[in-house]
C-alpha atoms as a PDB file:
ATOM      1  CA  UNK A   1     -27.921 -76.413 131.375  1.00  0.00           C
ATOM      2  CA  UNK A   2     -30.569 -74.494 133.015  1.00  0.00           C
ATOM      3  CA  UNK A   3     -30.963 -76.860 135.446  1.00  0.00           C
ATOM      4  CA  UNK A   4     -27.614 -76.842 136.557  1.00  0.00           C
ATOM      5  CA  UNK A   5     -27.053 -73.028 136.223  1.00  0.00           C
ATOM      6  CA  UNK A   6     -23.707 -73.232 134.046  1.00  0.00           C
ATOM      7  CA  UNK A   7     -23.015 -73.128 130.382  1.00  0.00           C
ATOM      8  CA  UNK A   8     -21.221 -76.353 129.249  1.00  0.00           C
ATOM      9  CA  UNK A   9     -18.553 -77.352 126.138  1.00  0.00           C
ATOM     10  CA  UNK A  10     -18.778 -80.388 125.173  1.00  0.00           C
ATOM     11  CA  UNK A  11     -15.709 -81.678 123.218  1.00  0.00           C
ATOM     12  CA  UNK A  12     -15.140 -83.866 119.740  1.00  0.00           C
ATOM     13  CA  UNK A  13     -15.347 -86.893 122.817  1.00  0.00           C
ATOM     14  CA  UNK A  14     -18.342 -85.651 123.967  1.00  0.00           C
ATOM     15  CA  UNK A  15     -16.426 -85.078 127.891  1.00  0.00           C
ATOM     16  CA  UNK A  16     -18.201 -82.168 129.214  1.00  0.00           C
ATOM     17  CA  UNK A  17     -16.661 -78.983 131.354  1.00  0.00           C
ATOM     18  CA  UNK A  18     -18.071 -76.191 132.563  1.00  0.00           C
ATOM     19  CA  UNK A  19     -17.756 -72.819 129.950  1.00  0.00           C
ATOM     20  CA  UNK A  20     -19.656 -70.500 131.849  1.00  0.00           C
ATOM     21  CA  UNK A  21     -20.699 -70.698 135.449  1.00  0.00           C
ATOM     22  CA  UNK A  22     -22.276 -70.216 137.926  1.00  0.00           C
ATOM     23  CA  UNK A  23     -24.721 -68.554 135.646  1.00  0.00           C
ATOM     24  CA  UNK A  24     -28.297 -68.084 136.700  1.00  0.00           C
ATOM     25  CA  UNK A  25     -30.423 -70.314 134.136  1.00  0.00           C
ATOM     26  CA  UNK A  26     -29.063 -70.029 131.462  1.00  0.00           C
ATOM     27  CA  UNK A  27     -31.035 -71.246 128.116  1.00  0.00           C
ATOM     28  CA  UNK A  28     -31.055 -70.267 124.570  1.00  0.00           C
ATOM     29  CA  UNK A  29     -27.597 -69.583 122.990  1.00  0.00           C
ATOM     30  CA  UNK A  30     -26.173 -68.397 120.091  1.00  0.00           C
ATOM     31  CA  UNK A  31     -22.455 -67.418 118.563  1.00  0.00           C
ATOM     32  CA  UNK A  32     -22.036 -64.381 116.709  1.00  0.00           C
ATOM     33  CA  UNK A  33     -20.691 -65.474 113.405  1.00  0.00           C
ATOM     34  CA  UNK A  34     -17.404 -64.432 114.364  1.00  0.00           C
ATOM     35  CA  UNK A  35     -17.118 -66.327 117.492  1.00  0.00           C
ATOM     36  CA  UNK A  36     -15.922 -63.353 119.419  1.00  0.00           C
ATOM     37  CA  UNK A  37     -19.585 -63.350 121.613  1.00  0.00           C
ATOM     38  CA  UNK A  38     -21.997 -66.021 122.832  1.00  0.00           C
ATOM     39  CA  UNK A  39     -25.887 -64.356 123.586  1.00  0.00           C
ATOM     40  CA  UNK A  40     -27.659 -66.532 126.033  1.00  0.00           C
ATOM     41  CA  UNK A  41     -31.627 -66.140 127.060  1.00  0.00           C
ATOM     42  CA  UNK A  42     -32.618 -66.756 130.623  1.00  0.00           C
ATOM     43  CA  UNK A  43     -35.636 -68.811 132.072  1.00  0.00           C
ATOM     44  CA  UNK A  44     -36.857 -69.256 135.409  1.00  0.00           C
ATOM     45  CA  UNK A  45     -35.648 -66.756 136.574  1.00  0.00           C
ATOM     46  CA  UNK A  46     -36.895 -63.484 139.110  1.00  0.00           C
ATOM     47  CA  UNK A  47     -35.939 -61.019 136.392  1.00  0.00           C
ATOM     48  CA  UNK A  48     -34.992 -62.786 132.606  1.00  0.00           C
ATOM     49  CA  UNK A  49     -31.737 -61.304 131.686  1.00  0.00           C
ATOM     50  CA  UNK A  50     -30.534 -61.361 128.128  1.00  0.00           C
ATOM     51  CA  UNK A  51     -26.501 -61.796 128.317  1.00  0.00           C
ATOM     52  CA  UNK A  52     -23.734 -60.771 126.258  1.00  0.00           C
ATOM     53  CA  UNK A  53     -20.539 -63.216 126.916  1.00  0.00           C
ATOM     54  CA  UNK A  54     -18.022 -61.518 125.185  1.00  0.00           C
ATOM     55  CA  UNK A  55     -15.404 -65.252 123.938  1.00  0.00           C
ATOM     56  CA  UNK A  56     -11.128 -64.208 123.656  1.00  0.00           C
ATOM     57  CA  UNK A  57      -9.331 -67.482 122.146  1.00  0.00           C
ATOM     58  CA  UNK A  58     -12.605 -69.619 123.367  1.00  0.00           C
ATOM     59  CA  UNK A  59     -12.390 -68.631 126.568  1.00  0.00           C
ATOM     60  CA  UNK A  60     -15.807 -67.037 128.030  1.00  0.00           C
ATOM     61  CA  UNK A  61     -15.409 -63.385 129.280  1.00  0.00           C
ATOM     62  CA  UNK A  62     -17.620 -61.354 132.270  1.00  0.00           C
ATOM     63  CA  UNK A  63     -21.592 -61.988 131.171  1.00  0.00           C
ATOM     64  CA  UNK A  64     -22.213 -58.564 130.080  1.00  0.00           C
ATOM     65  CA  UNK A  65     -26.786 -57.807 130.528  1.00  0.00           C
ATOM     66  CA  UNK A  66     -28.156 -55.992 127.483  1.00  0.00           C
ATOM     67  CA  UNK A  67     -31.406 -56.153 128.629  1.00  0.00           C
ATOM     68  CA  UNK A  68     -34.114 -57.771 131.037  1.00  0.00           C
ATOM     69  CA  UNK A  69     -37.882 -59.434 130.581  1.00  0.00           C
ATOM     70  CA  UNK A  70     -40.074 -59.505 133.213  1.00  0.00           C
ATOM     71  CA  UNK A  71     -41.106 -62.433 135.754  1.00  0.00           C
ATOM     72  CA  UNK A  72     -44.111 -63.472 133.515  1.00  0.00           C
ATOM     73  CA  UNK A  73     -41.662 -63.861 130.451  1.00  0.00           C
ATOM     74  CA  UNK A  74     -39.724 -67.733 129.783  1.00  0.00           C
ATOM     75  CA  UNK A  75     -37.134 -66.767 127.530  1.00  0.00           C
ATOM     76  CA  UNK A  76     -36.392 -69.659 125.424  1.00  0.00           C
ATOM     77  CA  UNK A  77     -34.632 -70.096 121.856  1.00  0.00           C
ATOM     78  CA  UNK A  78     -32.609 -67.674 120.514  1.00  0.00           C
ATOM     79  CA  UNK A  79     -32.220 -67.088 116.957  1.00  0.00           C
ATOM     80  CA  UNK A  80     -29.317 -64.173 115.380  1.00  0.00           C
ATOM     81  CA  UNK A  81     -30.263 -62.567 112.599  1.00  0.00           C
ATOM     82  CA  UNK A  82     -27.437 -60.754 110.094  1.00  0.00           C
ATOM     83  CA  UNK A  83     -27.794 -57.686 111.448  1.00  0.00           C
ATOM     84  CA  UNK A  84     -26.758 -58.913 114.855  1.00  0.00           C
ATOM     85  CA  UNK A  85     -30.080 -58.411 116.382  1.00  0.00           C
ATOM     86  CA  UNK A  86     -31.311 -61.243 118.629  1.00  0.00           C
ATOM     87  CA  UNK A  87     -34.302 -63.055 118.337  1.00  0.00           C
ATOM     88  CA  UNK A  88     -36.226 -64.418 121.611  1.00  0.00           C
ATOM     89  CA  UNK A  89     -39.048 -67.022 121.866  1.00  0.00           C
ATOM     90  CA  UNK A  90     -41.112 -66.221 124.994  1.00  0.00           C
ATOM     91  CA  UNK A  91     -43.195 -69.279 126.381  1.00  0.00           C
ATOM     92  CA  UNK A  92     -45.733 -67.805 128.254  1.00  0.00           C
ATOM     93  CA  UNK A  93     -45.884 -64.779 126.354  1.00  0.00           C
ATOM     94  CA  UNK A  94     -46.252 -66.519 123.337  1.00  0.00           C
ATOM     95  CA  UNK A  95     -44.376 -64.066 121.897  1.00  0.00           C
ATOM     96  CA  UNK A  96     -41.428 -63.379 119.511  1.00  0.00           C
ATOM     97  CA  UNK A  97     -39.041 -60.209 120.504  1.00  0.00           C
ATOM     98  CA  UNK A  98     -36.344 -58.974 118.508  1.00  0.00           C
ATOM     99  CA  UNK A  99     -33.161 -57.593 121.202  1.00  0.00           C
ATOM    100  CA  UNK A 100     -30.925 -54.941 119.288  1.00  0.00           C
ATOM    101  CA  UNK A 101     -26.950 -55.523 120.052  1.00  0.00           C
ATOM    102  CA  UNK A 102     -28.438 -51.743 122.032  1.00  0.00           C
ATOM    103  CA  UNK A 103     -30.738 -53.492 124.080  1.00  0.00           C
ATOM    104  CA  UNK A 104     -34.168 -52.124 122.237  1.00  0.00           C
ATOM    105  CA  UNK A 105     -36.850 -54.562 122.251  1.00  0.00           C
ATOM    106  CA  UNK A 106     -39.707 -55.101 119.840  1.00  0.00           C
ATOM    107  CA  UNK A 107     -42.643 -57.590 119.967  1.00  0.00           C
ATOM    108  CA  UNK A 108     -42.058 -58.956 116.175  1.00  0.00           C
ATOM    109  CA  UNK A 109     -45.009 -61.478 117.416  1.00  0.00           C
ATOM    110  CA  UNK A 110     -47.187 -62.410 119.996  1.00  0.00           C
ATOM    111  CA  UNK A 111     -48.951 -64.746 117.852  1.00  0.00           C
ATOM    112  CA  UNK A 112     -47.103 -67.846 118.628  1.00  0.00           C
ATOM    113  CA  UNK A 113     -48.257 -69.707 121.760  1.00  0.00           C
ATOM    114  CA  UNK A 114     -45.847 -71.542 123.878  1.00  0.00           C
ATOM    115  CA  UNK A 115     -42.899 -70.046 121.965  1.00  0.00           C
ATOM    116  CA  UNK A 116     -39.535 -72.103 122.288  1.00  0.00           C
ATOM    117  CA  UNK A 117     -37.227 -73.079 119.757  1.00  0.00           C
ATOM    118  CA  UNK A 118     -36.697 -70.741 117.042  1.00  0.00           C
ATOM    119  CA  UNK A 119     -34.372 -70.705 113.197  1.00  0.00           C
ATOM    120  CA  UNK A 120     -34.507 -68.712 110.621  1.00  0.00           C
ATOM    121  CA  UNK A 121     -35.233 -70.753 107.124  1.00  0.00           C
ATOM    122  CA  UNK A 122     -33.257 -72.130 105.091  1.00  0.00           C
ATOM    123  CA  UNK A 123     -33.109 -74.463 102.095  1.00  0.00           C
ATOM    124  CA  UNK A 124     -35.627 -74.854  99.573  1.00  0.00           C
ATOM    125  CA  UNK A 125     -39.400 -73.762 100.953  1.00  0.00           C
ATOM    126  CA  UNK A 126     -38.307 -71.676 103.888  1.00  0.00           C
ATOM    127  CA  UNK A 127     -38.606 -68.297 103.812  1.00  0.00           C
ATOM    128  CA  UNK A 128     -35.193 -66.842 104.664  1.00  0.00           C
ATOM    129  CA  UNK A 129     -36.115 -63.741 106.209  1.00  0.00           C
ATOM    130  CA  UNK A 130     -38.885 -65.088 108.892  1.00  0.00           C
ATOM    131  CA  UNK A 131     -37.962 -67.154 112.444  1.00  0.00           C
ATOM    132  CA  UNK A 132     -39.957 -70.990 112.461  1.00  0.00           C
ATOM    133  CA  UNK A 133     -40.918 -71.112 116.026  1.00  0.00           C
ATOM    134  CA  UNK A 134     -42.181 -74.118 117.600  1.00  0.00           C
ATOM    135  CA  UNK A 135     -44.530 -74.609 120.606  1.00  0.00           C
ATOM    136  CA  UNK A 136     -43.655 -75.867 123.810  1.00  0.00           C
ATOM    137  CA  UNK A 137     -46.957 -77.448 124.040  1.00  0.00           C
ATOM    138  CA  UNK A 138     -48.121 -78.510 120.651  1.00  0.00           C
ATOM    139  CA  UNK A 139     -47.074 -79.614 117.477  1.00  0.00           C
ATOM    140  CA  UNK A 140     -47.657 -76.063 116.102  1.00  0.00           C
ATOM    141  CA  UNK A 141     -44.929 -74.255 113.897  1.00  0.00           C
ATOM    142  CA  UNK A 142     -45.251 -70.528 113.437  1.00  0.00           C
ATOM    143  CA  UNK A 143     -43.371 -68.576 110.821  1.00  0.00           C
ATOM    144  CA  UNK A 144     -42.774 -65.175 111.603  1.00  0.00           C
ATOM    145  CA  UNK A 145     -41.555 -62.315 108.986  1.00  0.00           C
ATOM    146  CA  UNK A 146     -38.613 -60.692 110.519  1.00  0.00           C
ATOM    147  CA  UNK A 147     -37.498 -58.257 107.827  1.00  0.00           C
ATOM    148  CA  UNK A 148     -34.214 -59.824 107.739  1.00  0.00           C
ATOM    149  CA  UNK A 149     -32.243 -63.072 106.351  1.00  0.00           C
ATOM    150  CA  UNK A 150     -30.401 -64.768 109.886  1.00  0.00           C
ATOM    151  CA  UNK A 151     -26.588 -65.349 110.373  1.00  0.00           C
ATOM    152  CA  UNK A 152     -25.244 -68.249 108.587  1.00  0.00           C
ATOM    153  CA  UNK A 153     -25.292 -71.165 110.826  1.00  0.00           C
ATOM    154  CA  UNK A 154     -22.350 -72.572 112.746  1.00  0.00           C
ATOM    155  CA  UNK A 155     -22.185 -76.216 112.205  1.00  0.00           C
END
């Protein structure tokens, strides 16, 4: 909850607790496929961290920064692909980066305005190895080639 500056759980009841917190606007997430790290993307914020929360038996460990966006940058949803980079939808960039688990960053896009939710495809139609990225502002979905399939979703 960016608003509230903590990552929650929610359990099978829905009851609600705080995971992570206080933790400065925190709002795209994503699990590694093995659990054992949650990436989260921050917005309104001075400086937009990217963090690392390394998870032992569910349990979040310190917030470790891989890297940082700038004040103009929103970062929004976060996609993983299999190769463990992270992918970033940034609203008023309009722009898609790509975050290496080594903290390189690459524009992949900067063709998709109002960037904010992001997947890779799946199912029949959808191009596995490209991010769908929706706008904050329209009813615009861009595809975007990535190069690479995404982790399997946790469901």
């Amino acid at each position: 909850d960016h608003g509230l500056d903590q990552v929650l759980e929610v359990d099978a009841d829905g009851a609600s607790s705080i995971w992570l917190g206080p933790h400065v606007s925190p709002n795209g997430t994503a699990f590694t496929a093995d659990g054992d790290a949650l990436w989260i993307a921050t917005t309104y914020a001075t400086v937009q961290p990217v963090w690392r929360v390394p998870v032992q038996e569910g349990a979040a460990g310190a917030p470790q920064v891989v890297t940082e966006f700038g004040s103009g940058d929103v970062g929004d949803g976060v996609a993983l692909g299999a190769s463990g980079a992270l992918y970033v939808a940034q609203n008023i960039g309009g722009r898609v980066d790509r975050v290496d688990p080594d903290g390189t960053v690459t524009t992949i896009s900067s063709e998709a305005a109002w960037a904010a939710s992001l997947a890779f495809g799946e199912g029949v139609g959808w191009d596995r190895c490209s991010v769908y990225v929706t706008s904050l502002f329209s009813g615009d979905v861009f595809r975007v080639e990535v190069g690479e399939v995404g982790q399997p979703p946790l469901r």
